[in-house]
PDB file of C-alpha atoms in Angstrom:
ATOM      1  CA  MET A 217      59.568 297.046 119.622  1.00 48.00           C
ATOM      2  CA  ALA A 218      58.049 297.970 123.165  1.00 54.00           C
ATOM      3  CA  ILE A 219      60.540 298.336 125.976  1.00 54.00           C
ATOM      4  CA  GLU A 220      59.735 296.379 128.974  1.00 65.00           C
ATOM      5  CA  PRO A 221      59.670 298.062 132.537  1.00 74.00           C
ATOM      6  CA  GLU A 222      62.260 297.141 135.177  1.00 92.00           C
ATOM      7  CA  LEU A 223      59.745 297.553 137.790  1.00 95.00           C
ATOM      8  CA  LEU A 224      56.371 295.901 137.602  1.00 96.00           C
ATOM      9  CA  THR A 225      52.958 297.011 139.308  1.00 97.00           C
ATOM     10  CA  ALA A 226      51.080 294.237 141.246  1.00 97.00           C
ATOM     11  CA  LYS A 227      48.452 294.573 138.476  1.00 97.00           C
ATOM     12  CA  GLN A 228      50.778 293.806 135.718  1.00 96.00           C
ATOM     13  CA  LEU A 229      52.615 290.962 137.525  1.00 97.00           C
ATOM     14  CA  SER A 230      49.014 289.662 138.527  1.00 97.00           C
ATOM     15  CA  ASP A 231      48.048 289.504 134.630  1.00 97.00           C
ATOM     16  CA  TYR A 232      51.569 287.954 133.928  1.00 96.00           C
ATOM     17  CA  LEU A 233      51.494 285.150 136.273  1.00 96.00           C
ATOM     18  CA  GLY A 234      47.475 284.803 136.289  1.00 97.00           C
ATOM     19  CA  VAL A 235      47.076 285.350 139.945  1.00 97.00           C
ATOM     20  CA  SER A 236      44.856 287.898 141.674  1.00 98.00           C
ATOM     21  CA  GLU A 237      46.412 291.211 143.143  1.00 98.00           C
ATOM     22  CA  ALA A 238      44.611 290.140 146.706  1.00 98.00           C
ATOM     23  CA  SER A 239      47.011 286.857 146.172  1.00 98.00           C
ATOM     24  CA  LEU A 240      50.025 288.955 145.737  1.00 98.00           C
ATOM     25  CA  ALA A 241      48.669 291.041 148.617  1.00 98.00           C
ATOM     26  CA  GLN A 242      48.495 288.275 150.774  1.00 98.00           C
ATOM     27  CA  ASP A 243      52.083 286.627 150.039  1.00 97.00           C
ATOM     28  CA  ARG A 244      53.439 290.270 151.056  1.00 97.00           C
ATOM     29  CA  TYR A 245      51.303 290.284 154.282  1.00 97.00           C
ATOM     30  CA  LEU A 246      52.685 286.964 155.138  1.00 97.00           C
ATOM     31  CA  SER A 247      56.568 287.923 154.305  1.00 95.00           C
ATOM     32  CA  ARG A 248      56.106 284.952 151.433  1.00 94.00           C
ATOM     33  CA  GLY A 249      56.150 284.809 147.419  1.00 94.00           C
ATOM     34  CA  ILE A 250      57.946 287.456 145.269  1.00 97.00           C
ATOM     35  CA  PRO A 251      60.558 289.830 147.132  1.00 97.00           C
ATOM     36  CA  PHE A 252      58.902 293.292 146.165  1.00 97.00           C
ATOM     37  CA  VAL A 253      60.042 296.735 146.609  1.00 96.00           C
ATOM     38  CA  LYS A 254      58.316 300.042 148.339  1.00 95.00           C
ATOM     39  CA  VAL A 255      58.450 302.907 146.618  1.00 90.00           C
ATOM     40  CA  GLY A 256      56.744 305.679 148.331  1.00 94.00           C
ATOM     41  CA  LYS A 257      53.359 303.831 149.211  1.00 94.00           C
ATOM     42  CA  ARG A 258      53.680 301.965 146.042  1.00 96.00           C
ATOM     43  CA  VAL A 259      54.700 298.386 145.711  1.00 97.00           C
ATOM     44  CA  ARG A 260      56.562 297.408 143.010  1.00 97.00           C
ATOM     45  CA  TYR A 261      58.449 294.069 141.872  1.00 97.00           C
ATOM     46  CA  MET A 262      61.694 293.724 139.948  1.00 96.00           C
ATOM     47  CA  ARG A 263      61.676 292.018 136.860  1.00 95.00           C
ATOM     48  CA  ALA A 264      64.925 290.219 137.606  1.00 94.00           C
ATOM     49  CA  ASP A 265      63.335 289.324 141.305  1.00 96.00           C
ATOM     50  CA  VAL A 266      60.084 287.636 139.476  1.00 96.00           C
ATOM     51  CA  GLU A 267      62.569 285.660 136.785  1.00 95.00           C
ATOM     52  CA  ASP A 268      64.514 284.426 139.960  1.00 95.00           C
ATOM     53  CA  TYR A 269      61.953 283.720 141.717  1.00 96.00           C
ATOM     54  CA  LEU A 270      60.182 281.527 138.974  1.00 95.00           C
ATOM     55  CA  THR A 271      63.190 279.435 138.106  1.00 94.00           C
ATOM     56  CA  ALA A 272      63.892 278.620 141.867  1.00 94.00           C
ATOM     57  CA  HIS A 273      60.239 277.301 141.824  1.00 90.00           C
ATOM     58  CA  ARG A 274      60.250 275.235 138.531  1.00 88.00           C
ATOM     59  CA  THR A 275      59.525 271.704 138.767  1.00 86.00           C
ATOM     60  CA  GLU A 276      60.239 269.051 136.208  1.00 81.00           C
ATOM     61  CA  ALA A 277      57.307 266.972 134.609  1.00 76.00           C
ATOM     62  CA  GLY A 278      56.352 264.105 136.814  1.00 72.00           C
ATOM     63  CA  VAL A 279      58.765 265.190 139.770  1.00 63.00           C
ATOM     64  CA  LEU A 280      57.157 266.226 143.233  1.00 64.00           C
ATOM     65  CA  ARG A 281      59.114 268.538 145.715  1.00 59.00           C
TER      66      ARG A 281
END
């Protein structure tokens, strides 16, 4: 059983979401997207923030927002 980290790197998150790291960087630059934290110069994403963001942006089939 692997322990899943509470903090994800941009690489880990981009692999999980199927988006590029550049897309995540652009979202950070434009102050949109998933909240992130800086640990020194390193960018990290809290797993709880990722889950909250995905839940908040979930749509039902056939329903447009």
